[in-house]
């Protein structure tokens, strides 16, 4: 029995689940690699699985949120947080992977949350990170040949 | 978009932008077929707007 997953323009035939410990271990390692790649560069995890539509969608949506958030002068949290919320914000921002540094590079004037736009920008940046983590988890499950 | 001075979105613009981007992401991650994706994106976008505007109106009596 084969399972087929279709992306926008791509059809991939998946092997049936195996019970061999060696193959399971290889699959697991590959899935972790895909997840880490997807975290480091949004969309790369799905691209490695040849899910081109999803890869493009993740890349574009995360990039849009990061660019918008940074240009609205949202707060990009650092590791020097004062409380648990700052730490949570840092974890969320780090979820964008390499785009965290893109956001830093875009923010010449630093954060300004004294106006509503800056506050929205903070949410956009955090959402970009969480969305990318969700996409990386999705790619991980797809690499493990779970339904995704 | 002026990155140096900051982009100024209105509340509504930021809200619609957020709803649109997240709906597209959810549609692509949650559905496989193009038609299903489009339906999901439109439905999700509509619900974002409905819930957001609904909550806004619910808060209106307490806003001043």
Short mmCIF file of N, CA, C and O in Angstrom, two decimals, chain A:
data_model
loop_
_atom_site.label_atom_id
_atom_site.label_comp_id
_atom_site.label_asym_id
_atom_site.label_seq_id
_atom_site.Cartn_x
_atom_site.Cartn_y
_atom_site.Cartn_z
N UNK A 1 0.84 -1.19 0.00
CA UNK A 1 0.00 0.00 0.00
C UNK A 1 0.88 1.24 0.00
O UNK A 1 1.86 1.31 0.72
N UNK A 2 0.58 2.18 -0.83
CA UNK A 2 1.36 3.41 -0.85
C UNK A 2 0.45 4.58 -0.48
O UNK A 2 -0.75 4.57 -0.71
N UNK A 3 1.06 5.56 0.15
CA UNK A 3 0.34 6.78 0.51
C UNK A 3 0.85 7.87 -0.40
O UNK A 3 2.04 7.98 -0.63
N UNK A 4 -0.02 8.66 -0.91
CA UNK A 4 0.41 9.75 -1.77
C UNK A 4 0.07 11.08 -1.14
O UNK A 4 -1.04 11.28 -0.63
N UNK A 5 1.04 11.97 -1.16
CA UNK A 5 0.78 13.34 -0.72
C UNK A 5 0.95 14.24 -1.92
O UNK A 5 1.88 14.07 -2.69
N UNK A 6 0.05 15.15 -2.09
CA UNK A 6 0.17 16.08 -3.21
C UNK A 6 0.33 17.48 -2.67
O UNK A 6 -0.36 17.89 -1.76
N UNK A 7 1.29 18.18 -3.24
CA UNK A 7 1.44 19.59 -2.95
C UNK A 7 0.89 20.32 -4.15
O UNK A 7 0.20 19.72 -4.99
N UNK A 8 1.16 21.60 -4.29
CA UNK A 8 0.56 22.36 -5.37
C UNK A 8 0.86 21.75 -6.74
O UNK A 8 -0.02 21.55 -7.55
N UNK A 9 2.11 21.46 -6.99
CA UNK A 9 2.47 20.91 -8.29
C UNK A 9 3.23 19.61 -8.17
O UNK A 9 3.87 19.17 -9.10
N UNK A 10 3.24 19.04 -7.02
CA UNK A 10 4.14 17.93 -6.80
C UNK A 10 3.40 16.74 -6.22
O UNK A 10 2.56 16.87 -5.36
N UNK A 11 3.74 15.55 -6.70
CA UNK A 11 3.19 14.33 -6.15
C UNK A 11 4.35 13.47 -5.67
O UNK A 11 5.30 13.23 -6.40
N UNK A 12 4.28 13.05 -4.43
CA UNK A 12 5.34 12.24 -3.87
C UNK A 12 4.74 10.92 -3.40
O UNK A 12 3.75 10.91 -2.69
N UNK A 13 5.34 9.83 -3.82
CA UNK A 13 4.89 8.53 -3.35
C UNK A 13 5.70 8.14 -2.14
O UNK A 13 6.93 8.16 -2.17
N UNK A 14 5.00 7.84 -1.07
CA UNK A 14 5.67 7.51 0.18
C UNK A 14 5.69 6.01 0.38
O UNK A 14 4.77 5.31 0.03
N UNK A 15 6.78 5.58 0.98
CA UNK A 15 6.92 4.16 1.30
C UNK A 15 6.02 3.82 2.47
O UNK A 15 5.71 4.68 3.29
N UNK A 16 5.61 2.56 2.58
CA UNK A 16 4.83 2.18 3.76
C UNK A 16 5.72 2.23 5.00
O UNK A 16 6.94 2.08 4.90
N UNK A 17 5.13 2.44 6.18
CA UNK A 17 5.92 2.47 7.39
C UNK A 17 6.66 1.14 7.60
O UNK A 17 6.11 0.08 7.31
N UNK A 18 7.89 1.21 8.02
CA UNK A 18 8.66 0.00 8.23
C UNK A 18 8.83 -0.24 9.72
O UNK A 18 8.74 0.68 10.52
N UNK A 19 9.12 -1.46 10.07
CA UNK A 19 9.29 -1.78 11.48
C UNK A 19 10.76 -2.03 11.82
O UNK A 19 11.09 -2.27 12.96
N UNK A 20 11.65 -1.97 10.78
CA UNK A 20 13.06 -2.20 11.02
C UNK A 20 13.65 -1.08 11.87
O UNK A 20 13.51 0.09 11.53
N UNK A 21 14.31 -1.42 13.00
CA UNK A 21 14.86 -0.38 13.88
C UNK A 21 15.87 0.50 13.16
O UNK A 21 15.91 1.71 13.39
N UNK A 22 16.70 -0.09 12.27
CA UNK A 22 17.71 0.71 11.56
C UNK A 22 17.05 1.73 10.65
O UNK A 22 17.44 2.90 10.62
N UNK A 23 16.01 1.29 9.92
CA UNK A 23 15.31 2.22 9.03
C UNK A 23 14.56 3.27 9.82
O UNK A 23 14.49 4.43 9.42
N UNK A 24 13.98 2.85 10.94
CA UNK A 24 13.28 3.82 11.80
C UNK A 24 14.23 4.89 12.29
O UNK A 24 13.89 6.07 12.32
N UNK A 25 15.43 4.46 12.67
CA UNK A 25 16.41 5.41 13.17
C UNK A 25 16.84 6.38 12.08
O UNK A 25 16.98 7.59 12.32
N UNK A 26 17.04 5.85 10.86
CA UNK A 26 17.42 6.72 9.73
C UNK A 26 16.33 7.73 9.44
O UNK A 26 16.60 8.91 9.22
N UNK A 27 15.09 7.23 9.45
CA UNK A 27 13.95 8.11 9.19
C UNK A 27 13.85 9.20 10.24
O UNK A 27 13.58 10.37 9.95
N UNK A 28 14.08 8.79 11.47
CA UNK A 28 14.00 9.74 12.59
C UNK A 28 15.08 10.81 12.46
O UNK A 28 14.81 12.00 12.65
N UNK A 29 16.30 10.39 12.10
CA UNK A 29 17.39 11.35 11.93
C UNK A 29 17.09 12.31 10.79
O UNK A 29 17.35 13.51 10.89
N UNK A 30 16.55 11.76 9.71
CA UNK A 30 16.21 12.60 8.56
C UNK A 30 15.14 13.61 8.96
O UNK A 30 15.20 14.79 8.58
N UNK A 31 14.16 13.13 9.73
CA UNK A 31 13.08 14.03 10.15
C UNK A 31 13.61 15.16 11.02
O UNK A 31 13.20 16.32 10.87
N UNK A 32 14.54 14.85 11.92
CA UNK A 32 15.14 15.91 12.75
C UNK A 32 15.91 16.91 11.89
O UNK A 32 15.86 18.11 12.13
N UNK A 33 16.63 16.38 10.91
CA UNK A 33 17.37 17.25 10.00
C UNK A 33 16.45 18.19 9.24
O UNK A 33 16.73 19.39 9.10
N UNK A 34 15.33 17.64 8.78
CA UNK A 34 14.34 18.46 8.06
C UNK A 34 13.77 19.53 8.98
O UNK A 34 13.62 20.69 8.58
N UNK A 35 13.47 19.15 10.21
CA UNK A 35 12.89 20.11 11.16
C UNK A 35 13.87 21.24 11.47
O UNK A 35 13.50 22.42 11.48
N UNK A 36 15.13 20.89 11.70
CA UNK A 36 16.14 21.92 12.01
C UNK A 36 16.37 22.83 10.80
O UNK A 36 16.47 24.06 10.95
N UNK A 37 16.41 22.22 9.60
CA UNK A 37 16.58 23.03 8.38
C UNK A 37 15.40 23.99 8.21
O UNK A 37 15.59 25.16 7.86
N UNK A 38 14.20 23.49 8.48
CA UNK A 38 13.01 24.32 8.37
C UNK A 38 13.01 25.45 9.39
O UNK A 38 12.50 26.54 9.11
N UNK A 39 13.57 25.19 10.55
CA UNK A 39 13.67 26.25 11.56
C UNK A 39 14.71 27.29 11.16
O UNK A 39 14.46 28.50 11.22
N UNK A 40 15.87 26.83 10.70
CA UNK A 40 16.95 27.77 10.35
C UNK A 40 16.57 28.68 9.19
O UNK A 40 16.83 29.87 9.21
N UNK A 41 16.00 28.09 8.15
CA UNK A 41 15.56 28.89 7.00
C UNK A 41 14.11 28.53 6.71
O UNK A 41 13.83 27.42 6.23
N UNK A 42 13.18 29.43 7.01
CA UNK A 42 11.75 29.11 6.81
C UNK A 42 11.45 28.55 5.42
O UNK A 42 11.85 29.14 4.41
N UNK A 43 10.80 27.41 5.39
CA UNK A 43 10.42 26.78 4.12
C UNK A 43 11.41 25.73 3.65
O UNK A 43 11.07 24.90 2.81
N UNK A 44 12.64 25.75 4.19
CA UNK A 44 13.66 24.80 3.70
C UNK A 44 13.28 23.36 4.04
O UNK A 44 13.56 22.44 3.26
N UNK A 45 12.66 23.15 5.19
CA UNK A 45 12.25 21.79 5.56
C UNK A 45 11.31 21.19 4.54
O UNK A 45 11.47 20.05 4.11
N UNK A 46 10.31 21.96 4.13
CA UNK A 46 9.37 21.47 3.13
C UNK A 46 10.04 21.35 1.77
O UNK A 46 9.73 20.44 1.00
N UNK A 47 10.98 22.25 1.47
CA UNK A 47 11.68 22.18 0.18
C UNK A 47 12.48 20.88 0.10
O UNK A 47 12.54 20.25 -0.97
N UNK A 48 13.09 20.47 1.20
CA UNK A 48 13.85 19.22 1.20
C UNK A 48 12.95 18.02 0.95
O UNK A 48 13.40 16.98 0.45
N UNK A 49 11.69 18.16 1.31
CA UNK A 49 10.71 17.08 1.08
C UNK A 49 10.00 17.25 -0.27
O UNK A 49 9.05 16.54 -0.56
N UNK A 50 10.46 18.21 -1.05
CA UNK A 50 9.90 18.53 -2.37
C UNK A 50 8.44 18.97 -2.29
O UNK A 50 7.66 18.73 -3.21
N UNK A 51 8.08 19.58 -1.20
CA UNK A 51 6.74 20.18 -1.07
C UNK A 51 6.89 21.66 -1.40
O UNK A 51 6.96 22.51 -0.51
N UNK A 52 6.96 21.96 -2.67
CA UNK A 52 7.36 23.29 -3.12
C UNK A 52 6.34 24.36 -2.75
O UNK A 52 6.73 25.48 -2.38
N UNK A 53 5.07 24.05 -2.90
CA UNK A 53 4.05 25.04 -2.58
C UNK A 53 4.09 25.45 -1.12
O UNK A 53 4.06 26.64 -0.78
N UNK A 54 4.21 24.46 -0.25
CA UNK A 54 4.27 24.75 1.17
C UNK A 54 5.56 25.48 1.53
O UNK A 54 5.56 26.39 2.36
N UNK A 55 6.66 25.08 0.90
CA UNK A 55 7.94 25.74 1.16
C UNK A 55 7.85 27.22 0.81
O UNK A 55 8.26 28.09 1.60
N UNK A 56 7.30 27.52 -0.36
CA UNK A 56 7.18 28.92 -0.79
C UNK A 56 6.25 29.69 0.14
O UNK A 56 6.54 30.84 0.52
N UNK A 57 5.14 29.06 0.50
CA UNK A 57 4.16 29.74 1.36
C UNK A 57 4.77 30.07 2.72
O UNK A 57 4.59 31.18 3.25
N UNK A 58 5.48 29.11 3.31
CA UNK A 58 6.09 29.35 4.63
C UNK A 58 7.14 30.45 4.53
O UNK A 58 7.17 31.37 5.36
N UNK A 59 7.99 30.37 3.50
CA UNK A 59 9.04 31.38 3.34
C UNK A 59 8.44 32.78 3.21
O UNK A 59 8.85 33.71 3.90
N UNK A 60 7.46 32.90 2.33
CA UNK A 60 6.88 34.22 2.05
C UNK A 60 6.13 34.77 3.27
O UNK A 60 6.29 35.94 3.64
N UNK A 61 5.31 33.94 3.91
CA UNK A 61 4.52 34.45 5.03
C UNK A 61 5.40 34.83 6.23
O UNK A 61 5.19 35.88 6.84
N UNK A 62 6.39 34.00 6.53
CA UNK A 62 7.28 34.33 7.66
C UNK A 62 8.09 35.59 7.32
O UNK A 62 8.23 36.49 8.16
N UNK A 63 8.57 35.67 6.08
CA UNK A 63 9.34 36.85 5.68
C UNK A 63 8.49 38.11 5.75
O UNK A 63 8.95 39.15 6.24
N UNK A 64 7.25 38.03 5.28
CA UNK A 64 6.37 39.21 5.32
C UNK A 64 6.14 39.67 6.75
O UNK A 64 6.18 40.87 7.04
N UNK A 65 5.89 38.71 7.65
CA UNK A 65 5.65 39.08 9.05
C UNK A 65 6.89 39.70 9.69
O UNK A 65 6.80 40.67 10.44
N UNK A 66 8.05 39.13 9.38
CA UNK A 66 9.29 39.66 9.96
C UNK A 66 9.58 41.06 9.43
O UNK A 66 9.90 41.98 10.19
N UNK A 67 9.45 41.24 8.11
CA UNK A 67 9.73 42.55 7.51
C UNK A 67 8.74 43.60 8.04
O UNK A 67 9.13 44.71 8.42
N UNK A 68 7.46 43.22 8.08
CA UNK A 68 6.46 44.16 8.58
C UNK A 68 6.70 44.47 10.05
O UNK A 68 6.68 45.64 10.46
N UNK A 69 6.95 43.45 10.85
CA UNK A 69 7.17 43.64 12.29
C UNK A 69 8.38 44.51 12.56
O UNK A 69 8.33 45.41 13.40
N UNK A 70 9.47 44.26 11.84
CA UNK A 70 10.69 45.05 12.06
C UNK A 70 10.50 46.48 11.58
O UNK A 70 10.94 47.43 12.24
N UNK A 71 9.83 46.63 10.44
CA UNK A 71 9.66 47.99 9.91
C UNK A 71 8.65 48.80 10.72
O UNK A 71 8.67 50.03 10.69
N UNK A 72 7.78 48.10 11.46
CA UNK A 72 6.86 48.82 12.35
C UNK A 72 7.51 49.11 13.71
O UNK A 72 6.87 49.58 14.63
N UNK A 73 8.78 48.77 13.79
CA UNK A 73 9.60 49.00 14.99
C UNK A 73 9.07 48.22 16.19
O UNK A 73 9.00 48.73 17.32
N UNK A 74 8.71 46.97 15.91
CA UNK A 74 8.30 46.08 16.99
C UNK A 74 9.49 45.69 17.85
O UNK A 74 10.64 45.81 17.42
N UNK A 75 9.21 45.23 19.05
CA UNK A 75 10.27 44.86 19.97
C UNK A 75 10.82 43.48 19.62
O UNK A 75 10.09 42.50 19.63
N UNK A 76 12.10 43.44 19.32
CA UNK A 76 12.77 42.17 19.05
C UNK A 76 13.52 41.78 20.32
O UNK A 76 14.50 42.41 20.69
N UNK A 77 13.04 40.76 21.01
CA UNK A 77 13.58 40.43 22.32
C UNK A 77 14.99 39.85 22.21
O UNK A 77 15.34 39.23 21.20
N UNK A 78 15.75 40.06 23.26
CA UNK A 78 17.11 39.51 23.32
C UNK A 78 17.21 38.54 24.50
O UNK A 78 16.25 38.38 25.26
N UNK A 79 18.37 37.94 24.65
CA UNK A 79 18.56 36.98 25.75
C UNK A 79 18.67 37.68 27.11
O UNK A 79 18.66 37.03 28.15
N UNK A 80 18.80 39.00 27.10
CA UNK A 80 18.93 39.74 28.36
C UNK A 80 17.59 40.22 28.88
O UNK A 80 17.45 41.38 29.27
N UNK A 81 16.60 39.34 28.87
CA UNK A 81 15.27 39.72 29.32
C UNK A 81 15.19 39.92 30.81
O UNK A 81 16.00 39.38 31.57
N UNK A 82 14.19 40.73 31.23
CA UNK A 82 14.04 41.02 32.66
C UNK A 82 13.09 40.06 33.36
O UNK A 82 13.15 39.89 34.56
N UNK A 83 12.19 39.46 32.60
CA UNK A 83 11.22 38.57 33.24
C UNK A 83 10.87 37.41 32.30
O UNK A 83 11.42 37.30 31.20
N UNK A 84 9.93 36.58 32.76
CA UNK A 84 9.56 35.38 31.99
C UNK A 84 8.94 35.75 30.65
O UNK A 84 9.13 35.03 29.66
N UNK A 85 8.21 36.86 30.61
CA UNK A 85 7.57 37.25 29.35
C UNK A 85 8.62 37.64 28.30
O UNK A 85 8.46 37.35 27.12
N UNK A 86 9.67 38.30 28.76
CA UNK A 86 10.76 38.65 27.84
C UNK A 86 11.42 37.38 27.30
O UNK A 86 11.77 37.29 26.13
N UNK A 87 11.59 36.40 28.19
CA UNK A 87 12.20 35.14 27.77
C UNK A 87 11.31 34.42 26.77
O UNK A 87 11.79 33.89 25.75
N UNK A 88 10.00 34.41 27.05
CA UNK A 88 9.06 33.78 26.10
C UNK A 88 9.09 34.51 24.76
O UNK A 88 9.06 33.88 23.70
N UNK A 89 9.16 35.83 24.81
CA UNK A 89 9.24 36.62 23.59
C UNK A 89 10.51 36.31 22.81
O UNK A 89 10.49 36.21 21.58
N UNK A 90 11.59 36.12 23.54
CA UNK A 90 12.87 35.78 22.90
C UNK A 90 12.77 34.41 22.21
O UNK A 90 13.22 34.25 21.07
N UNK A 91 12.17 33.45 22.90
CA UNK A 91 12.00 32.12 22.30
C UNK A 91 11.14 32.21 21.05
O UNK A 91 11.45 31.61 20.01
N UNK A 92 10.06 32.99 21.14
CA UNK A 92 9.18 33.15 19.97
C UNK A 92 9.93 33.81 18.82
O UNK A 92 9.85 33.37 17.67
N UNK A 93 10.69 34.86 19.11
CA UNK A 93 11.45 35.56 18.06
C UNK A 93 12.51 34.66 17.45
O UNK A 93 12.76 34.69 16.24
N UNK A 94 13.15 33.84 18.30
CA UNK A 94 14.17 32.92 17.79
C UNK A 94 13.57 31.87 16.86
O UNK A 94 14.29 31.27 16.07
N UNK A 95 12.26 31.67 16.97
CA UNK A 95 11.58 30.69 16.11
C UNK A 95 11.71 31.01 14.63
O UNK A 95 11.56 30.14 13.79
N UNK A 96 12.03 32.26 14.31
CA UNK A 96 12.19 32.62 12.90
C UNK A 96 13.53 32.15 12.34
O UNK A 96 13.77 32.32 11.14
N UNK A 97 14.40 31.60 13.19
CA UNK A 97 15.69 31.10 12.73
C UNK A 97 16.57 32.22 12.23
O UNK A 97 16.78 33.22 12.93
N UNK A 98 17.06 32.08 11.01
CA UNK A 98 17.99 33.08 10.47
C UNK A 98 17.31 34.43 10.25
O UNK A 98 17.98 35.46 10.20
N UNK A 99 16.00 34.43 10.14
CA UNK A 99 15.28 35.69 9.93
C UNK A 99 15.33 36.60 11.16
O UNK A 99 15.01 37.78 11.07
N UNK A 100 15.71 36.03 12.30
CA UNK A 100 15.90 36.85 13.50
C UNK A 100 16.96 37.92 13.23
O UNK A 100 16.82 39.08 13.62
N UNK A 101 18.01 37.50 12.53
CA UNK A 101 19.10 38.43 12.23
C UNK A 101 18.70 39.40 11.12
O UNK A 101 19.17 40.53 11.08
N UNK A 102 17.81 38.93 10.24
CA UNK A 102 17.27 39.83 9.22
C UNK A 102 16.48 40.96 9.90
O UNK A 102 16.63 42.13 9.55
N UNK A 103 15.67 40.58 10.87
CA UNK A 103 14.89 41.58 11.60
C UNK A 103 15.80 42.57 12.31
O UNK A 103 15.55 43.78 12.31
N UNK A 104 16.87 42.06 12.89
CA UNK A 104 17.83 42.94 13.57
C UNK A 104 18.45 43.91 12.58
O UNK A 104 18.62 45.09 12.87
N UNK A 105 18.79 43.39 11.40
CA UNK A 105 19.43 44.23 10.39
C UNK A 105 18.47 45.30 9.87
O UNK A 105 18.90 46.41 9.53
N UNK A 106 17.18 44.96 9.81
CA UNK A 106 16.20 45.91 9.28
C UNK A 106 15.89 47.03 10.26
O UNK A 106 15.47 48.12 9.86
N UNK A 107 16.08 46.75 11.55
CA UNK A 107 15.70 47.74 12.57
C UNK A 107 16.85 48.68 12.87
O UNK A 107 17.58 48.49 13.83
N UNK A 108 16.99 49.70 12.04
CA UNK A 108 18.08 50.65 12.27
C UNK A 108 17.82 51.49 13.52
O UNK A 108 18.72 51.77 14.30
N UNK A 109 16.56 51.90 13.68
CA UNK A 109 16.24 52.83 14.77
C UNK A 109 15.90 52.16 16.08
O UNK A 109 15.56 52.84 17.05
N UNK A 110 15.94 50.84 16.13
CA UNK A 110 15.56 50.13 17.35
C UNK A 110 14.05 50.06 17.50
O UNK A 110 13.31 50.58 16.66
N UNK A 111 13.61 49.42 18.57
CA UNK A 111 12.18 49.24 18.80
C UNK A 111 11.54 50.52 19.34
O UNK A 111 12.20 51.32 20.00
N UNK A 112 10.27 50.70 19.02
CA UNK A 112 9.51 51.83 19.57
C UNK A 112 8.07 51.36 19.77
O UNK A 112 7.27 51.35 18.85
N UNK A 113 7.79 50.94 21.00
CA UNK A 113 6.45 50.42 21.29
C UNK A 113 5.60 51.47 22.00
O UNK A 113 4.60 51.13 22.64
N UNK A 114 5.99 52.73 21.88
CA UNK A 114 5.20 53.80 22.49
C UNK A 114 3.95 54.10 21.66
O UNK A 114 3.07 54.82 22.11
N UNK A 115 3.89 53.58 20.45
CA UNK A 115 2.70 53.75 19.63
C UNK A 115 2.15 52.38 19.26
O UNK A 115 2.86 51.36 19.37
N UNK A 116 0.89 52.36 18.79
CA UNK A 116 0.22 51.07 18.53
C UNK A 116 0.95 50.26 17.46
O UNK A 116 1.04 49.03 17.55
N UNK A 117 1.50 50.94 16.46
CA UNK A 117 2.20 50.23 15.38
C UNK A 117 3.36 49.40 15.89
O UNK A 117 3.56 48.27 15.46
N UNK A 118 4.12 49.96 16.82
CA UNK A 118 5.24 49.23 17.39
C UNK A 118 4.78 48.01 18.16
O UNK A 118 5.41 46.94 18.12
N UNK A 119 3.66 48.16 18.85
CA UNK A 119 3.10 47.04 19.60
C UNK A 119 2.64 45.93 18.66
O UNK A 119 2.86 44.74 18.91
N UNK A 120 1.99 46.33 17.57
CA UNK A 120 1.60 45.35 16.56
C UNK A 120 2.84 44.67 15.98
O UNK A 120 2.84 43.47 15.73
N UNK A 121 3.87 45.46 15.75
CA UNK A 121 5.11 44.90 15.19
C UNK A 121 5.69 43.82 16.08
O UNK A 121 6.17 42.79 15.59
N UNK A 122 5.63 44.04 17.40
CA UNK A 122 6.10 43.03 18.35
C UNK A 122 5.33 41.73 18.16
O UNK A 122 5.90 40.63 18.15
N UNK A 123 4.01 41.84 18.01
CA UNK A 123 3.17 40.64 17.82
C UNK A 123 3.49 39.97 16.48
O UNK A 123 3.48 38.75 16.38
N UNK A 124 3.73 40.77 15.46
CA UNK A 124 4.05 40.20 14.14
C UNK A 124 5.33 39.37 14.20
O UNK A 124 5.41 38.28 13.65
N UNK A 125 6.33 39.92 14.89
CA UNK A 125 7.61 39.21 14.99
C UNK A 125 7.46 37.91 15.76
O UNK A 125 7.99 36.87 15.36
N UNK A 126 6.71 37.96 16.86
CA UNK A 126 6.50 36.74 17.65
C UNK A 126 5.69 35.73 16.85
O UNK A 126 5.99 34.53 16.87
N UNK A 127 4.68 36.21 16.15
CA UNK A 127 3.85 35.30 15.35
C UNK A 127 4.66 34.65 14.24
O UNK A 127 4.47 33.46 13.94
N UNK A 128 5.57 35.41 13.63
CA UNK A 128 6.43 34.84 12.58
C UNK A 128 7.22 33.66 13.14
O UNK A 128 7.35 32.62 12.49
N UNK A 129 7.75 33.83 14.34
CA UNK A 129 8.53 32.77 14.96
C UNK A 129 7.69 31.54 15.27
O UNK A 129 8.09 30.40 14.98
N UNK A 130 6.52 31.75 15.85
CA UNK A 130 5.65 30.63 16.20
C UNK A 130 5.17 29.92 14.93
O UNK A 130 5.11 28.69 14.87
N UNK A 131 4.86 30.70 13.91
CA UNK A 131 4.42 30.13 12.64
C UNK A 131 5.52 29.27 12.02
O UNK A 131 5.26 28.16 11.51
N UNK A 132 6.75 29.75 12.11
CA UNK A 132 7.86 28.97 11.55
C UNK A 132 8.10 27.69 12.34
O UNK A 132 8.42 26.65 11.76
N UNK A 133 7.94 27.76 13.66
CA UNK A 133 8.09 26.55 14.47
C UNK A 133 6.99 25.54 14.12
O UNK A 133 7.24 24.33 14.05
N UNK A 134 5.78 26.05 13.90
CA UNK A 134 4.67 25.18 13.50
C UNK A 134 4.98 24.52 12.15
O UNK A 134 4.75 23.32 11.96
N UNK A 135 5.53 25.31 11.22
CA UNK A 135 5.88 24.77 9.90
C UNK A 135 6.99 23.72 10.01
O UNK A 135 6.96 22.70 9.32
N UNK A 136 7.97 23.98 10.89
CA UNK A 136 9.06 23.02 11.08
C UNK A 136 8.51 21.72 11.67
O UNK A 136 8.94 20.62 11.26
N UNK A 137 7.57 21.82 12.59
CA UNK A 137 6.93 20.63 13.16
C UNK A 137 6.15 19.88 12.09
O UNK A 137 6.18 18.64 12.04
N UNK A 138 5.48 20.63 11.24
CA UNK A 138 4.73 20.02 10.13
C UNK A 138 5.67 19.26 9.19
O UNK A 138 5.39 18.12 8.79
N UNK A 139 6.81 19.87 8.88
CA UNK A 139 7.80 19.22 8.01
C UNK A 139 8.36 17.98 8.69
O UNK A 139 8.59 16.94 8.03
N UNK A 140 8.57 18.05 10.00
CA UNK A 140 9.07 16.91 10.77
C UNK A 140 8.10 15.73 10.66
O UNK A 140 8.51 14.60 10.39
N UNK A 141 6.83 16.03 10.84
CA UNK A 141 5.82 14.96 10.76
C UNK A 141 5.73 14.39 9.35
O UNK A 141 5.57 13.18 9.16
N UNK A 142 5.85 15.26 8.35
CA UNK A 142 5.81 14.78 6.96
C UNK A 142 7.01 13.91 6.66
O UNK A 142 6.90 12.90 5.95
N UNK A 143 8.18 14.29 7.21
CA UNK A 143 9.40 13.49 6.98
C UNK A 143 9.29 12.13 7.64
O UNK A 143 9.89 11.16 7.17
N UNK A 144 8.55 12.06 8.73
CA UNK A 144 8.34 10.76 9.42
C UNK A 144 7.24 9.94 8.76
O UNK A 144 6.86 8.91 9.24
N UNK A 145 6.71 10.51 7.67
CA UNK A 145 5.65 9.87 6.89
C UNK A 145 4.37 9.70 7.69
O UNK A 145 3.61 8.74 7.50
N UNK A 146 4.20 10.63 8.60
CA UNK A 146 2.89 10.74 9.24
C UNK A 146 2.00 11.57 8.34
O UNK A 146 2.51 12.31 7.49
N UNK A 147 0.72 11.52 8.54
CA UNK A 147 -0.17 12.33 7.72
C UNK A 147 0.06 13.82 8.01
O UNK A 147 -0.06 14.25 9.17
N UNK A 148 0.44 14.56 7.00
CA UNK A 148 0.71 15.98 7.19
C UNK A 148 0.36 16.75 5.94
O UNK A 148 0.39 16.22 4.87
#
